[in-house]
Coordinates of C-alpha atoms and ligand atoms in Angstrom, one line a residue:
X187 CA 0.0 0.0 0.0
X188 CA 2.8 2.3 0.9
X189 CA 4.4 1.6 -2.5
X190 CA 1.2 2.3 -4.4
X191 CA 0.8 5.6 -2.5
X192 CA 4.4 6.6 -3.2
X193 CA 4.1 5.5 -6.8
X194 CA 0.9 7.4 -7.5
X195 CA 2.3 10.5 -5.8
X196 CA 5.5 10.3 -7.9
X197 CA 3.6 9.9 -11.1
X198 CA 1.5 13.0 -10.5
X199 CA 4.5 15.0 -9.3
X200 CA 6.8 13.8 -12.1
X201 CA 7.8 17.3 -13.3
X202 CA 8.8 18.4 -9.8
X203 CA 10.6 15.2 -9.0
X204 CA 12.5 15.0 -12.3
X205 CA 14.0 12.1 -14.1
X206 CA 17.0 11.4 -11.8
X207 CA 14.8 11.1 -8.7
X208 CA 12.1 9.0 -10.4
X209 CA 14.7 6.6 -11.8
X210 CA 16.3 6.3 -8.4
X211 CA 12.9 5.7 -6.8
X212 CA 12.2 2.9 -9.3
X213 CA 15.6 1.4 -8.6
X214 CA 15.0 1.5 -4.9
X215 CA 11.6 -0.1 -5.4
X216 CA 13.2 -3.0 -7.4
X217 CA 15.7 -3.4 -4.6
X218 CA 13.0 -3.4 -1.9
X219 CA 10.9 -6.0 -3.8
X220 CA 14.0 -8.2 -4.1
X221 CA 14.6 -7.9 -0.4
X222 CA 11.0 -8.7 0.4
X223 CA 11.1 -11.8 -1.8
X224 CA 14.3 -12.8 -0.2
X225 CA 12.6 -12.5 3.2
X226 CA 10.1 -15.1 2.1
X227 CA 12.9 -17.6 1.6
X228 CA 15.0 -16.6 4.4
X229 CA 13.5 -14.5 7.1
X230 CA 16.4 -12.5 8.6
X231 CA 15.7 -9.4 10.7
X232 CA 19.1 -7.8 10.0
X233 CA 18.4 -7.7 6.3
X234 CA 15.2 -5.7 6.9
X235 CA 17.1 -3.3 9.1
X236 CA 19.9 -2.8 6.6
X237 CA 17.4 -2.4 3.7
X238 CA 15.5 0.3 5.6
X239 CA 18.8 2.1 6.5
X240 CA 19.8 1.9 2.8
X241 CA 16.4 3.3 1.7
X242 CA 16.8 6.2 4.1
X243 CA 20.3 7.0 3.0
X244 CA 19.4 6.9 -0.7
X245 CA 16.3 9.0 -0.2
X246 CA 18.3 11.7 1.7
X247 CA 20.9 11.7 -1.1
X248 CA 18.4 12.0 -4.0
X249 CA 16.3 14.7 -2.3
X250 CA 19.0 16.8 -0.8
X251 CA 22.0 16.3 -3.1
X252 CA 21.1 15.0 -6.4
X253 CA 19.0 18.0 -7.5
X254 CA 21.9 20.2 -6.7
X255 CA 23.8 18.9 -9.8
X256 CA 21.2 17.6 -12.2
X257 CA 18.6 19.3 -14.3
X258 CA 15.2 17.8 -13.5
X259 CA 13.8 18.0 -17.0
X260 CA 16.6 16.7 -19.2
X261 CA 18.6 14.7 -16.7
X262 CA 21.6 16.7 -17.9
X263 CA 23.8 18.4 -15.4
X264 CA 22.5 21.7 -14.2
X265 CA 24.5 24.9 -13.9
X266 CA 26.2 23.9 -10.7
X267 CA 26.9 20.4 -12.0
X268 CA 28.2 21.7 -15.3
X269 CA 30.5 24.2 -13.6
X270 CA 31.7 21.5 -11.2
X271 CA 32.4 19.0 -14.0
X272 CA 34.2 21.6 -16.1
X273 CA 36.4 22.7 -13.2
X274 CA 37.3 19.2 -12.5
X275 CA 38.1 18.5 -16.1
X276 CA 40.2 21.6 -16.5
X277 CA 42.1 20.7 -13.3
X278 CA 42.8 17.1 -14.3
X279 CA 43.5 17.7 -18.0
X280 CA 47.1 17.9 -19.1
X281 CA 46.2 20.7 -21.4
X282 CA 43.0 22.6 -22.3
X283 CA 44.4 24.0 -25.5
X284 CA 41.7 24.6 -28.1
X285 CA 38.9 24.0 -25.6
X286 CA 35.9 26.3 -25.5
X287 CA 32.9 26.8 -23.4
X288 CA 29.7 27.5 -25.3
X289 CA 26.5 29.0 -24.0
X290 CA 23.6 27.9 -26.2
X291 CA 20.2 29.4 -26.2
X292 CA 16.9 28.4 -27.6
X293 CA 16.0 31.9 -28.7
X294 CA 12.3 31.4 -29.1
X295 CA 11.5 29.0 -26.2
X296 CA 9.1 31.6 -24.7
X297 CA 6.9 31.4 -27.8
X298 CA 7.0 27.6 -27.7
X299 CA 6.2 27.7 -24.0
X300 CA 3.2 29.9 -24.7
X301 CA 2.0 27.7 -27.4
X302 CA 2.2 24.4 -25.7
X303 CA 2.2 25.1 -21.9
X304 CA 4.6 24.0 -19.3
X305 CA 4.6 20.2 -19.4
X306 CA 4.6 19.9 -23.2
X307 CA 7.4 22.4 -23.4
X308 CA 9.4 20.4 -21.0
X309 CA 9.0 17.5 -23.3
X310 CA 10.2 19.6 -26.2
X311 CA 13.2 20.9 -24.2
X312 CA 14.1 17.3 -23.4
X313 CA 13.8 16.4 -27.1
X314 CA 15.9 19.3 -28.2
X315 CA 18.6 18.5 -25.6
X316 CA 18.8 15.0 -27.0
X317 CA 19.2 16.5 -30.5
X318 CA 21.9 18.8 -29.4
X319 CA 23.8 16.1 -27.7
X320 CA 23.5 13.7 -30.6
X321 CA 24.8 16.1 -33.1
X322 CA 27.5 17.1 -30.7
X323 CA 28.6 13.4 -30.7
X324 CA 29.1 13.6 -34.5
X325 CA 31.7 16.1 -33.8
X326 CA 33.4 14.9 -30.7
X327 CA 33.0 12.5 -27.8
X328 CA 35.1 14.7 -25.6
X329 CA 32.5 17.1 -24.2
X330 CA 30.5 18.2 -21.1
X331 CA 27.0 19.4 -21.5
X332 CA 24.5 20.9 -19.1
X333 CA 21.2 22.7 -19.0
X334 CA 22.0 25.8 -17.1
X335 CA 18.7 27.7 -17.2
X336 CA 15.3 27.7 -18.7
X337 CA 16.3 28.1 -22.3
X338 CA 20.1 27.9 -21.8
X339 CA 22.5 25.0 -22.4
X340 CA 26.2 25.0 -21.8
X341 CA 28.8 22.9 -23.5
X342 CA 32.5 22.4 -23.1
X343 CA 34.3 20.9 -26.0
X344 CA 37.3 21.3 -28.3
X345 CA 36.6 23.7 -31.1
X346 CA 38.7 25.2 -34.0
X347 CA 36.0 27.5 -35.4
X348 CA 36.9 26.3 -38.9
X349 CA 36.2 22.6 -39.4
X350 CA 32.9 23.1 -37.7
X351 CA 32.1 26.8 -37.7
X352 CA 28.6 26.3 -36.5
X353 CA 29.7 23.9 -33.7
X354 CA 26.6 22.4 -32.4
X355 CA 24.2 20.8 -34.9
X356 CA 24.3 23.5 -37.4
X357 CA 22.9 26.3 -35.4
X358 CA 21.7 27.9 -38.6
X359 CA 19.4 25.1 -39.5
X360 CA 16.3 25.6 -37.4
X361 CA 15.4 22.7 -35.3
X362 CA 11.9 21.3 -35.6
X363 CA 10.2 18.3 -34.0
X364 CA 9.9 14.8 -35.4
X365 CA 6.7 14.3 -33.4
X366 CA 3.6 15.2 -35.4
X367 CA 2.0 16.3 -32.2
X368 CA 4.2 19.4 -32.2
X369 CA 4.7 22.0 -34.8
X370 CA 7.5 24.4 -34.0
X371 CA 10.9 25.5 -35.0
X372 CA 13.5 26.3 -32.4
X373 CA 16.2 28.9 -33.1
X374 CA 19.5 28.2 -31.6
X375 CA 22.2 30.8 -30.9
X376 CA 25.6 30.3 -29.2
X377 CA 28.3 32.4 -27.6
X378 CA 31.7 30.8 -27.2
X379 CA 34.8 31.6 -25.1
X380 CA 38.1 29.9 -25.2
X381 CA 39.5 28.3 -22.0
X382 CA 42.8 30.1 -22.1
X383 CA 44.7 28.1 -19.5
X384 CA 44.3 25.7 -16.6
X385 CA 43.8 28.6 -14.1
X386 CA 40.7 29.8 -15.9
X387 CA 37.6 30.2 -13.9
X388 CA 34.6 28.5 -15.4
X389 CA 32.1 31.1 -14.2
X390 CA 34.0 33.9 -15.9
X391 CA 34.3 32.0 -19.2
X392 CA 30.6 31.3 -19.1
X393 CA 29.9 35.0 -18.5
X394 CA 32.1 35.8 -21.5
X395 CA 30.4 33.3 -23.7
X396 CA 27.1 34.9 -22.6
X397 CA 28.4 38.4 -23.5
X398 CA 29.3 37.1 -27.0
X399 CA 25.9 35.5 -27.3
X400 CA 24.3 38.9 -26.7
X401 CA 26.0 40.2 -29.9
X402 CA 24.2 37.9 -32.3
X403 CA 21.1 36.9 -30.4
X404 CA 18.1 37.1 -32.8
X405 CA 20.3 37.9 -35.9
X406 CA 19.2 36.4 -39.1
X407 CA 22.4 35.2 -40.6
X408 CA 24.8 34.7 -37.7
X409 CA 24.1 32.2 -35.0
X410 CA 27.5 32.0 -33.2
X411 CA 29.9 34.6 -31.8
X412 CA 33.2 34.0 -30.2
X413 CA 34.4 36.1 -27.3
X414 CA 37.5 37.7 -28.9
X415 CA 38.6 40.9 -30.8
X416 CA 36.0 43.6 -30.8
X417 CA 33.5 41.8 -28.6
X418 CA 36.2 41.3 -26.0
X419 CA 37.3 44.9 -26.1
X420 CA 33.7 46.1 -25.8
X421 CA 33.2 43.9 -22.8
X422 CA 36.3 45.2 -21.1
X423 CA 35.3 48.7 -21.8
X424 CA 31.8 48.0 -20.4
X425 CA 33.2 46.5 -17.3
X426 CA 35.6 49.4 -16.8
X427 CA 32.8 52.0 -17.1
X428 CA 30.6 50.0 -14.8
X429 CA 33.3 49.9 -12.2
X430 CA 33.8 53.6 -12.3
X431 CA 30.1 54.7 -12.4
X432 CA 29.4 54.9 -8.6
X433 CA 32.7 56.7 -7.9
X434 CA 31.9 59.1 -10.7
X435 CA 28.7 60.1 -8.9
X436 CA 30.5 60.6 -5.7
X437 CA 33.2 62.7 -7.3
X438 CA 30.6 64.7 -9.2
X439 CA 32.1 63.8 -12.5
X440 CA 28.8 64.1 -14.4
X441 CA 28.4 67.6 -15.6
X442 CA 25.3 69.4 -16.9
X443 CA 25.6 70.9 -20.4
X444 CA 22.9 72.8 -22.1
X445 CA 22.2 73.3 -25.8
X446 CA 20.1 76.3 -26.6
X447 CA 17.0 75.8 -28.7
X448 CA 15.9 78.8 -30.9
X449 CA 12.7 80.2 -32.2
X450 CA 13.2 79.5 -35.9
X451 CA 11.9 82.8 -37.1
X452 CA 13.2 85.2 -34.5
X453 CA 16.4 83.2 -33.7
X454 CA 15.8 83.9 -30.0
X455 CA 16.6 81.3 -27.4
X456 CA 13.3 79.9 -26.2
X457 CA 14.4 76.7 -24.5
X458 CA 17.4 74.4 -23.9
X459 CA 18.2 70.7 -23.8
X460 CA 20.0 69.2 -20.9
X461 CA 22.8 66.9 -22.0
X462 CA 25.2 65.0 -19.7
X463 CA 28.9 65.0 -20.0
X464 CA 31.2 62.7 -18.0
X465 CA 34.3 64.6 -17.1
X466 CA 36.7 62.4 -15.1
X467 CA 39.7 63.6 -13.2
X468 CA 42.0 63.5 -16.2
X469 CA 39.6 66.1 -17.8
X470 CA 39.0 64.1 -21.0
X471 CA 35.3 64.4 -21.7
X472 CA 33.5 61.2 -22.3
X473 CA 30.5 61.6 -24.6
X474 CA 27.1 60.1 -23.7
X475 CA 27.2 57.7 -26.6
X476 CA 30.0 55.8 -24.8
X477 CA 28.2 55.2 -21.6
X478 CA 24.4 55.8 -21.9
X479 CA 23.8 52.4 -23.7
X480 CA 25.8 50.7 -20.9
X481 CA 23.8 52.4 -18.2
X482 CA 20.6 51.6 -19.9
X483 CA 21.5 47.9 -19.8
X484 CA 22.6 47.8 -16.2
X485 CA 19.9 50.2 -14.9
X486 CA 22.2 52.9 -13.6
X487 CA 20.7 55.3 -16.2
X488 CA 17.8 56.1 -13.8
X489 CA 20.2 57.3 -11.2
X490 CA 22.0 59.4 -13.7
X491 CA 18.9 60.9 -15.3
X492 CA 17.6 61.9 -11.9
X493 CA 20.9 63.5 -11.1
X494 CA 20.9 65.5 -14.3
X495 CA 17.3 66.4 -13.6
X496 CA 18.1 67.7 -10.1
X497 CA 21.0 69.7 -11.5
X498 CA 18.6 71.3 -14.0
X499 CA 16.2 72.1 -11.1
X500 CA 19.0 73.5 -9.0
X501 CA 20.1 75.8 -11.8
X502 CA 16.5 76.9 -12.6
X503 CA 16.0 77.7 -8.9
X504 CA 19.1 79.8 -8.8
X505 CA 18.2 81.7 -11.9
X506 CA 14.6 82.3 -10.7
X507 CA 15.9 83.6 -7.4
X508 CA 18.2 86.0 -9.2
X509 CA 15.3 87.3 -11.3
X510 CA 16.7 86.1 -14.6
X511 CA 14.5 85.5 -17.6
X512 CA 14.5 81.7 -17.6
X513 CA 13.5 79.4 -20.4
X514 CA 12.0 75.9 -20.1
X515 CA 14.6 73.1 -20.1
X516 CA 14.2 69.6 -21.7
X517 CA 15.5 66.7 -19.7
X518 CA 16.2 63.4 -21.4
X519 CA 14.6 60.4 -19.6
X520 CA 15.5 57.0 -20.9
X521 CA 12.7 54.5 -21.7
X522 CA 14.2 52.4 -18.9
X523 CA 13.2 55.1 -16.4
X524 CA 9.7 55.2 -17.7
X525 CA 9.2 51.5 -17.0
X526 CA 9.9 52.0 -13.3
X527 CA 7.4 52.2 -10.5
X528 CA 9.0 54.9 -8.6
X529 CA 10.1 57.4 -11.3
X530 CA 7.1 59.7 -10.7
X531 CA 7.7 59.8 -7.0
X532 CA 11.4 60.6 -7.6
X533 CA 10.7 63.3 -10.2
X534 CA 8.1 64.9 -8.0
X535 CA 10.2 65.0 -4.9
X536 CA 13.1 66.6 -6.7
X537 CA 11.0 69.2 -8.4
X538 CA 9.1 70.0 -5.2
X539 CA 12.3 70.3 -3.2
X540 CA 13.4 73.1 -5.6
X541 CA 9.9 74.6 -6.0
X542 CA 10.1 74.7 -9.8
X543 CA 6.9 75.4 -11.8
X544 CA 6.2 72.2 -13.8
X545 CA 5.8 74.0 -17.1
X546 CA 9.5 74.9 -17.0
X547 CA 10.4 71.2 -17.5
X548 CA 10.0 69.3 -20.7
X549 CA 10.5 65.6 -20.6
X550 CA 12.2 64.2 -23.7
X551 CA 11.5 60.6 -24.3
X552 CA 12.7 58.8 -27.5
X553 CA 10.2 57.6 -30.0
X554 CA 11.1 53.9 -29.3
X555 CA 9.7 54.2 -25.7
X556 CA 6.3 55.1 -27.1
X557 CA 6.4 51.9 -29.2
X558 CA 7.3 49.7 -26.2
X559 CA 3.7 49.2 -25.4
X560 CA 4.6 48.9 -21.8
X561 CA 1.6 49.7 -19.5
X562 CA 3.7 51.3 -16.8
X563 CA 5.4 53.6 -19.4
X564 CA 2.1 54.8 -20.7
X565 CA 0.7 55.4 -17.3
X566 CA 3.8 57.3 -16.1
X567 CA 3.8 59.5 -19.2
X568 CA 0.1 60.3 -18.6
X569 CA 0.8 61.1 -15.0
X570 CA 3.6 63.5 -15.9
X571 CA 1.5 65.1 -18.6
X572 CA -1.4 65.6 -16.1
X573 CA 1.1 67.1 -13.7
X574 CA 1.8 69.9 -16.2
X575 CA 5.1 68.7 -17.6
X576 CA 5.4 68.9 -21.4
X577 CA 6.1 65.6 -23.0
X578 CA 8.4 65.7 -26.0
X579 CA 8.8 62.8 -28.4
X580 CA 12.5 62.8 -29.3
X581 CA 14.0 61.3 -32.4
X582 CA 10.7 61.1 -34.2
X583 CA 11.1 59.1 -37.4
X584 CA 14.1 57.1 -36.3
X585 CA 12.2 54.0 -35.6
X586 CA 9.1 52.4 -36.7
X587 CA 6.8 55.4 -36.4
X588 CA 3.4 54.3 -35.4
X589 CA 0.9 57.0 -36.1
X590 CA -1.5 55.5 -33.7
X591 CA 0.6 56.6 -30.8
X592 CA -0.3 60.2 -31.5
X593 CA -3.9 59.4 -30.6
X594 CA -3.1 57.3 -27.5
X595 CA -0.1 59.0 -26.0
X596 CA 0.1 62.3 -24.2
X597 CA 2.5 64.0 -26.6
X598 CA 2.9 67.8 -26.5
X599 CA 5.9 68.4 -28.7
X600 CA 7.7 66.5 -31.5
X601 CA 11.4 66.6 -32.1
X602 CA 12.3 65.4 -35.6
X603 CA 15.3 63.1 -35.8
X604 CA 18.6 64.4 -37.2
X605 CA 18.8 61.9 -40.1
X606 CA 16.0 63.8 -41.9
X607 CA 18.2 66.9 -42.2
X608 CA 21.0 64.8 -43.6
X609 CA 18.7 63.5 -46.2
X610 CA 17.5 66.9 -47.5
X611 CA 20.9 67.6 -48.8
X612 CA 21.0 64.4 -50.7
X613 CA 17.8 64.6 -52.5
X614 CA 14.5 66.4 -53.1
X615 CA 12.8 63.3 -51.8
X616 CA 14.4 64.0 -48.5
X617 CA 12.9 67.4 -48.5
X618 CA 9.4 66.1 -49.3
X619 CA 9.6 63.6 -46.4
X620 CA 10.6 66.3 -43.9
X621 CA 7.9 68.6 -45.2
X622 CA 5.2 66.0 -45.0
X623 CA 6.2 65.0 -41.5
X624 CA 6.1 68.6 -40.4
X625 CA 2.7 69.2 -42.0
X626 CA 1.3 66.1 -40.3
X627 CA 2.5 67.1 -36.8
X628 CA 1.0 70.6 -37.4
X629 CA -2.3 69.1 -38.4
X630 CA -2.2 67.3 -35.0
X631 CA -1.6 70.7 -33.4
X632 CA 1.8 69.8 -32.1
X633 CA 4.8 72.2 -32.3
X634 CA 7.9 70.8 -34.0
X635 CA 11.6 71.1 -33.1
X636 CA 14.2 70.2 -35.7
X637 CA 17.6 69.2 -34.3
X638 CA 21.0 68.8 -35.9
X639 CA 20.8 72.0 -38.0
X640 CA 24.3 72.6 -39.1
X641 CA 24.2 74.6 -42.3
X642 CA 22.5 77.7 -43.7
X643 CA 20.8 75.6 -46.4
X644 CA 19.2 73.4 -43.7
X645 CA 18.1 76.4 -41.7
X646 CA 16.6 78.1 -44.7
X647 CA 14.7 75.0 -45.6
X648 CA 13.2 74.4 -42.2
X649 CA 12.4 78.1 -41.9
X650 CA 10.5 77.9 -45.1
X651 CA 8.3 75.0 -44.0
X652 CA 7.5 76.7 -40.6
X653 CA 9.2 74.5 -38.0
X654 CA 8.8 76.4 -34.8
X655 CA 12.1 75.6 -33.1
X656 CA 15.6 74.9 -34.2
X657 CA 18.5 73.2 -32.4
X658 CA 21.9 72.6 -33.9
X659 CA 25.6 73.4 -34.2
X660 CA 24.8 76.2 -36.6
X661 CA 23.6 78.3 -33.7
X662 CA 25.2 76.6 -30.7
X663 CA 26.8 73.4 -29.5
X664 CA 25.9 72.1 -26.0
X665 CA 27.7 74.3 -23.5
X666 CA 28.4 74.0 -19.7
X667 CA 25.4 75.2 -17.7
X668 CA 27.6 78.0 -16.3
X669 CA 28.3 79.3 -19.8
X670 CA 24.6 79.1 -20.6
X671 CA 23.8 81.4 -17.7
X672 CA 26.6 83.8 -18.5
X673 CA 26.3 84.0 -22.3
X674 CA 22.6 83.4 -22.9
X675 CA 20.6 84.4 -19.8
X676 CA 22.8 87.3 -18.8
X677 CA 24.3 88.0 -22.2
Ligands
C2E967 P1 19.7 63.2 -28.3 O1 18.8 63.3 -27.1 O2 19.1 63.1 -29.6 O3 20.5 64.6 -28.2 C1 21.0 65.3 -29.3 C2 22.4 65.0 -29.6 O4 22.7 65.6 -30.9 C3 23.4 65.5 -28.6 O5 24.5 64.6 -28.6 C4 23.8 66.8 -29.2 O6 25.0 67.3 -28.8 C5 23.8 66.4 -30.7 N1 23.7 67.6 -31.6 C6 23.0 68.7 -31.4 N2 23.1 69.5 -32.4 C7 23.8 68.9 -33.4 C8 24.2 69.1 -34.7 O7 23.9 70.2 -35.3 N3 24.9 68.2 -35.4 C9 25.2 67.0 -34.8 N4 25.9 66.1 -35.5 N5 24.8 66.7 -33.6 C10 24.2 67.6 -32.8 P2 25.1 64.1 -27.3 O8 25.1 65.2 -26.2 O9 26.4 63.5 -27.6 O10 24.1 63.0 -26.8 C11 23.8 61.9 -27.5 C12 22.7 61.1 -26.9 O11 22.9 60.7 -25.6 C13 21.4 62.0 -26.8 O12 20.8 62.1 -28.1 C14 20.6 61.3 -25.8 O13 19.9 60.2 -26.4 C15 21.7 60.7 -24.9 N6 21.8 61.6 -23.7 C16 22.5 62.7 -23.5 N7 22.4 63.1 -22.3 C17 21.5 62.3 -21.7 C18 20.9 62.2 -20.3 O14 21.1 63.1 -19.5 N8 20.0 61.2 -20.1 C19 19.7 60.3 -21.1 N9 18.9 59.3 -20.8 N10 20.2 60.3 -22.3 C20 21.1 61.3 -22.6
CA968 CA1 17.1 64.5 -26.6
CA969 CA1 17.3 63.6 -30.5

């Protein structure tokens, strides 16, 4: 009865127990039945005692230790197990020359998951893992494989990048199912990193492989990237920047620059855009293009944007107190900021602390954020709009412009992307495009800013088509906030 109970329980909880445990339980059952049969022939109390002790020991092992190193779904090693095996291999091997660690990802597992549900997806993952391993065997028998996360596998194997450029089972050829029950294709991508020497740390190599994977994930014609050359340099640069970010805030290395924005007709300064500059101790200015994308990835951007915002507020307060004729200032907020739950609270507490009228702040958000379709983003933008901040859509036309968003989103001003101006010099078609975009935004009742105005020809053109505001090197580059005060507000 006890066995039937355990058996039924194990069957219904199969997914949680995993293969390794279920197999061990079956083994244990066979063992116990043998012992019981033996007892019929030769009743011996010590055997019963030993059998019970053996059962307890095995149960403790499989429930407390086995799952630490095996993946429940595929029976492969899990992350811990994979790392352990690799470290052991590296330690024991005479040489690891030419060995690589791969991180392999089923790119579209989420879609497969949504289509088939949890249990079926596990079956599919299991099937794919077999496929990966089989084709790996065509290539070498000297490998370690593990499933190290939901859609991630890891492999350690020799690799020369030439005789088998795609490594595992032709990553490019999509993997489908043999089972008519399922209809899917799985896309595989891999990042690889060489094991340089016997002192190498597996976790670091796996991280590097992961970084390389990020370079080609989702690409159409490239499914594998090796951590070397440009990718490696990029990663080093990223890590260095990340290491310096906190200290940079403490040392006040992020400076506020302002670029004046002009009324196109009168050429008077009517506004300004806040742009950050990183000025380290050595005085060599780092431009935002070098660090903003990194901060957007690691989340530090929100801290930076709020810092720049508070610098803007501090300056405005000072100028108001001194009775200067201030102009509204636009502050760039990353789309990452807009997805946060606390951003409104943070913005409000900064602006309230400085007692700045809300209409003096414009919030610049890139067009792509409007396309994110993120509920939190939409809600945050609406709240900011209701609070009296002007919402500006930055870089309009740079992405997949979705005209619907003008109906659904609280947009007050549109800033046209710089590439349009570059185009007008190339062709008349370029001019037609800019003209139509401006006409459309006007029909919607929205003022337009054109940025990146560098030449007289560009200026004349946008003046002719009635763009309200102009920003660009022709009139002024971004300048330190102090210079803005001195030359523009007091000048
Ligand atoms: P953006 O928001 O599109 O800012 C305009 C960029 O164009 C600025 O580059 C500006 O210096 C540059 N620019 C202005 N006029 C001209 C021109 O006539 N010709 C050319 N070629 N360029 C012009 P910058 O300051 O290097 O900033 C680059 C990007 O970094 C910004 O693009 C923005 O996306 C981001 N960024 C800058 N500061 C911040 C910030 O505080 N927070 C966030 N989240 N992003 C920022
Ligand atoms: Ca901007
Ligand atoms: Ca822009």
